Amino acid sequence: MLLTIDTGNTNTVFGIHDGKEWRAQWRTSTATGRTADEYIVWLSELMRMQQMEIGDVTGCIISTVVPQSLFNLRNLSRRYLNIEPKVIGENVELGVAVDMDNPREVGADRLVNAVGAYVSHGGPLLIVDSGTATTFDVVDEKGAFQGGIISPGINLSMQALHDAAAKLPRVAIERPEQTIGRNTVEAMQSGVFWGYICLIEGLIDRVKAEFGKPMKVVATGGVASLFDGATDKIDVFDPDVTSVGLLEIYGRNS
């Protein structure tokens, strides 16, 4: 029974895999001050609701882009599971080449996504991960990570618009029915939503032209579902890319 932990800047996803299938996945807000004691109370109760016990867990793998969170997550595994966790970027081999000027600076989430997307969809690939940041990552036909693009996420754009412009309200991100807004809220939603669609489509076209070979475009991440049906540039929406990557990397290191 494997516990996977994927910590992003906004949310942390816990998953349980029993060796055959995913038994459960839970999402919580990322809080660097949350202790191992707090995590175990929360996690134990959720597992019981799914007819599982914390003692069933026999392995743990952690991916985090928030270094401050690692101490408490590692303590969760060591103290309550009696397991030394595998940590992306520390004590695991990815089993994939990283063709970058400085491979160590590539975020753990991007490398895990590269593994997961390649296992699920083959290559070459362009992975569009929409979260706190929106990343575009290239994986070649052999599964090697070739680099990519990092841009602000859609929620950051909406937040920045509200924070920097005194008279603009805080609004929810929604897909507007039309491009031309008939009021301030509609105008903001259109600018952010359709602006991001144009960003995604434009960068996909530029990456494909520069890469020079056919490639599948896979979208994932916490807000990727917002764009489903809004563009034909994305071939597959796959919310499980990161989970599959963590499972695969754990298997390669066990």
PDB file of N, CA, C and O in Angstrom, residues 7-9 20 25 33 42 47 56 62 67 75-76 78 84 92 110 113 139 167 207 215 217 221 229 235 243:
ATOM      1  N   THR A   7       3.105  17.931  -3.290  1.00  0.00           N
ATOM      2  CA  THR A   7       2.893  19.261  -2.705  1.00  0.00           C
ATOM      3  C   THR A   7       3.217  20.336  -3.725  1.00  0.00           C
ATOM      4  O   THR A   7       4.357  20.486  -4.159  1.00  0.00           O
ATOM      5  N   GLY A   8       2.188  21.088  -4.105  1.00  0.00           N
ATOM      6  CA  GLY A   8       2.367  22.248  -4.957  1.00  0.00           C
ATOM      7  C   GLY A   8       2.289  23.520  -4.139  1.00  0.00           C
ATOM      8  O   GLY A   8       2.085  23.494  -2.922  1.00  0.00           O
ATOM      9  N   ASN A   9       2.420  24.653  -4.797  1.00  0.00           N
ATOM     10  CA  ASN A   9       2.383  25.926  -4.091  1.00  0.00           C
ATOM     11  C   ASN A   9       1.009  26.227  -3.497  1.00  0.00           C
ATOM     12  O   ASN A   9       0.904  26.918  -2.481  1.00  0.00           O
ATOM     13  N   LYS A  20      -2.591  -2.327  -7.281  1.00  0.00           N
ATOM     14  CA  LYS A  20      -3.395  -2.631  -8.465  1.00  0.00           C
ATOM     15  C   LYS A  20      -4.154  -1.400  -8.963  1.00  0.00           C
ATOM     16  O   LYS A  20      -4.302  -1.209 -10.167  1.00  0.00           O
ATOM     17  N   GLN A  25      -7.844   9.485  -3.350  1.00  0.00           N
ATOM     18  CA  GLN A  25      -6.988  10.662  -3.452  1.00  0.00           C
ATOM     19  C   GLN A  25      -7.696  11.818  -2.754  1.00  0.00           C
ATOM     20  O   GLN A  25      -8.911  11.980  -2.878  1.00  0.00           O
ATOM     21  N   GLY A  33       3.191  25.286   7.752  1.00  0.00           N
ATOM     22  CA  GLY A  33       3.257  25.145   9.201  1.00  0.00           C
ATOM     23  C   GLY A  33       2.493  23.956   9.743  1.00  0.00           C
ATOM     24  O   GLY A  33       2.517  23.691  10.953  1.00  0.00           O
ATOM     25  N   TRP A  42      -5.725  14.019  10.281  1.00  0.00           N
ATOM     26  CA  TRP A  42      -6.523  14.253   9.063  1.00  0.00           C
ATOM     27  C   TRP A  42      -6.493  13.033   8.148  1.00  0.00           C
ATOM     28  O   TRP A  42      -7.536  12.546   7.693  1.00  0.00           O
ATOM     29  N   MET A  47      -8.724   7.912   5.693  1.00  0.00           N
ATOM     30  CA  MET A  47      -8.508   6.511   5.321  1.00  0.00           C
ATOM     31  C   MET A  47      -9.579   5.612   5.928  1.00  0.00           C
ATOM     32  O   MET A  47     -10.073   4.689   5.270  1.00  0.00           O
ATOM     33  N   ASP A  56      -1.886   0.158   7.214  1.00  0.00           N
ATOM     34  CA  ASP A  56      -1.831  -0.594   5.955  1.00  0.00           C
ATOM     35  C   ASP A  56      -0.738  -0.073   5.030  1.00  0.00           C
ATOM     36  O   ASP A  56      -0.313  -0.769   4.099  1.00  0.00           O
ATOM     37  N   ILE A  62       7.360  11.270  -1.887  1.00  0.00           N
ATOM     38  CA  ILE A  62       7.006  12.678  -1.754  1.00  0.00           C
ATOM     39  C   ILE A  62       7.620  13.489  -2.884  1.00  0.00           C
ATOM     40  O   ILE A  62       8.807  13.351  -3.193  1.00  0.00           O
ATOM     41  N   PRO A  67       9.932  23.723  -0.314  1.00  0.00           N
ATOM     42  CA  PRO A  67      10.920  23.096   0.581  1.00  0.00           C
ATOM     43  C   PRO A  67      10.529  23.135   2.057  1.00  0.00           C
ATOM     44  O   PRO A  67      10.826  22.195   2.804  1.00  0.00           O
ATOM     45  N   ASN A  75       8.523  13.821   8.484  1.00  0.00           N
ATOM     46  CA  ASN A  75       8.227  13.365   9.839  1.00  0.00           C
ATOM     47  C   ASN A  75       6.950  12.533   9.889  1.00  0.00           C
ATOM     48  O   ASN A  75       6.855  11.570  10.665  1.00  0.00           O
ATOM     49  N   LEU A  76       5.962  12.902   9.110  1.00  0.00           N
ATOM     50  CA  LEU A  76       4.738  12.107   9.026  1.00  0.00           C
ATOM     51  C   LEU A  76       5.062  10.664   8.660  1.00  0.00           C
ATOM     52  O   LEU A  76       4.572   9.723   9.287  1.00  0.00           O
ATOM     53  N   ARG A  78       8.106   9.093   8.729  1.00  0.00           N
ATOM     54  CA  ARG A  78       9.031   8.435   9.657  1.00  0.00           C
ATOM     55  C   ARG A  78       8.360   8.089  10.990  1.00  0.00           C
ATOM     56  O   ARG A  78       8.503   6.979  11.500  1.00  0.00           O
ATOM     57  N   GLU A  84      10.983   5.269   5.825  1.00  0.00           N
ATOM     58  CA  GLU A  84      11.841   6.323   5.282  1.00  0.00           C
ATOM     59  C   GLU A  84      11.309   6.660   3.888  1.00  0.00           C
ATOM     60  O   GLU A  84      11.360   5.826   2.980  1.00  0.00           O
ATOM     61  N   VAL A  92      16.029   9.278  -4.917  1.00  0.00           N
ATOM     62  CA  VAL A  92      15.464   8.424  -5.957  1.00  0.00           C
ATOM     63  C   VAL A  92      16.126   8.717  -7.299  1.00  0.00           C
ATOM     64  O   VAL A  92      16.631   9.821  -7.540  1.00  0.00           O
ATOM     65  N   ARG A 110       7.658  19.067 -12.378  1.00  0.00           N
ATOM     66  CA  ARG A 110       7.804  18.978 -13.827  1.00  0.00           C
ATOM     67  C   ARG A 110       8.426  17.644 -14.234  1.00  0.00           C
ATOM     68  O   ARG A 110       8.024  17.038 -15.235  1.00  0.00           O
ATOM     69  N   ASN A 113       5.837  14.873 -13.720  1.00  0.00           N
ATOM     70  CA  ASN A 113       4.877  14.935 -14.828  1.00  0.00           C
ATOM     71  C   ASN A 113       5.455  14.332 -16.101  1.00  0.00           C
ATOM     72  O   ASN A 113       4.742  13.649 -16.855  1.00  0.00           O
ATOM     73  N   VAL A 139       8.792  16.547 -23.731  1.00  0.00           N
ATOM     74  CA  VAL A 139       9.371  15.223 -23.537  1.00  0.00           C
ATOM     75  C   VAL A 139       9.550  14.601 -24.908  1.00  0.00           C
ATOM     76  O   VAL A 139       8.611  14.573 -25.710  1.00  0.00           O
ATOM     77  N   LYS A 167     -10.101  49.796  -8.470  1.00  0.00           N
ATOM     78  CA  LYS A 167     -11.546  49.751  -8.680  1.00  0.00           C
ATOM     79  C   LYS A 167     -12.038  48.431  -9.255  1.00  0.00           C
ATOM     80  O   LYS A 167     -13.240  48.258  -9.460  1.00  0.00           O
ATOM     81  N   VAL A 207       5.980  26.045 -29.698  1.00  0.00           N
ATOM     82  CA  VAL A 207       6.776  24.881 -29.278  1.00  0.00           C
ATOM     83  C   VAL A 207       6.788  23.821 -30.374  1.00  0.00           C
ATOM     84  O   VAL A 207       7.836  23.251 -30.686  1.00  0.00           O
ATOM     85  N   MET A 215       3.822  16.016 -32.046  1.00  0.00           N
ATOM     86  CA  MET A 215       3.824  15.728 -30.608  1.00  0.00           C
ATOM     87  C   MET A 215       2.405  15.818 -30.080  1.00  0.00           C
ATOM     88  O   MET A 215       1.591  16.625 -30.542  1.00  0.00           O
ATOM     89  N   VAL A 217      -0.263  16.748 -27.175  1.00  0.00           N
ATOM     90  CA  VAL A 217      -0.378  17.765 -26.125  1.00  0.00           C
ATOM     91  C   VAL A 217      -1.284  17.229 -25.018  1.00  0.00           C
ATOM     92  O   VAL A 217      -2.449  16.899 -25.266  1.00  0.00           O
ATOM     93  N   GLY A 221      -3.170  19.275 -14.170  1.00  0.00           N
ATOM     94  CA  GLY A 221      -3.091  20.344 -13.179  1.00  0.00           C
ATOM     95  C   GLY A 221      -4.438  20.696 -12.587  1.00  0.00           C
ATOM     96  O   GLY A 221      -5.504  20.335 -13.110  1.00  0.00           O
ATOM     97  N   GLY A 229     -12.672  21.741 -23.695  1.00  0.00           N
ATOM     98  CA  GLY A 229     -13.680  22.162 -24.654  1.00  0.00           C
ATOM     99  C   GLY A 229     -13.508  23.574 -25.167  1.00  0.00           C
ATOM    100  O   GLY A 229     -14.240  24.000 -26.070  1.00  0.00           O
ATOM    101  N   ASP A 235      -4.789  17.698 -26.916  1.00  0.00           N
ATOM    102  CA  ASP A 235      -5.257  16.386 -27.363  1.00  0.00           C
ATOM    103  C   ASP A 235      -5.892  15.577 -26.240  1.00  0.00           C
ATOM    104  O   ASP A 235      -6.865  14.855 -26.458  1.00  0.00           O
ATOM    105  N   SER A 243       0.206  11.666 -10.379  1.00  0.00           N
ATOM    106  CA  SER A 243       0.042  10.446  -9.586  1.00  0.00           C
ATOM    107  C   SER A 243       0.693   9.255 -10.275  1.00  0.00           C
ATOM    108  O   SER A 243       1.378   8.444  -9.627  1.00  0.00           O
TER     109      SER A 243
END
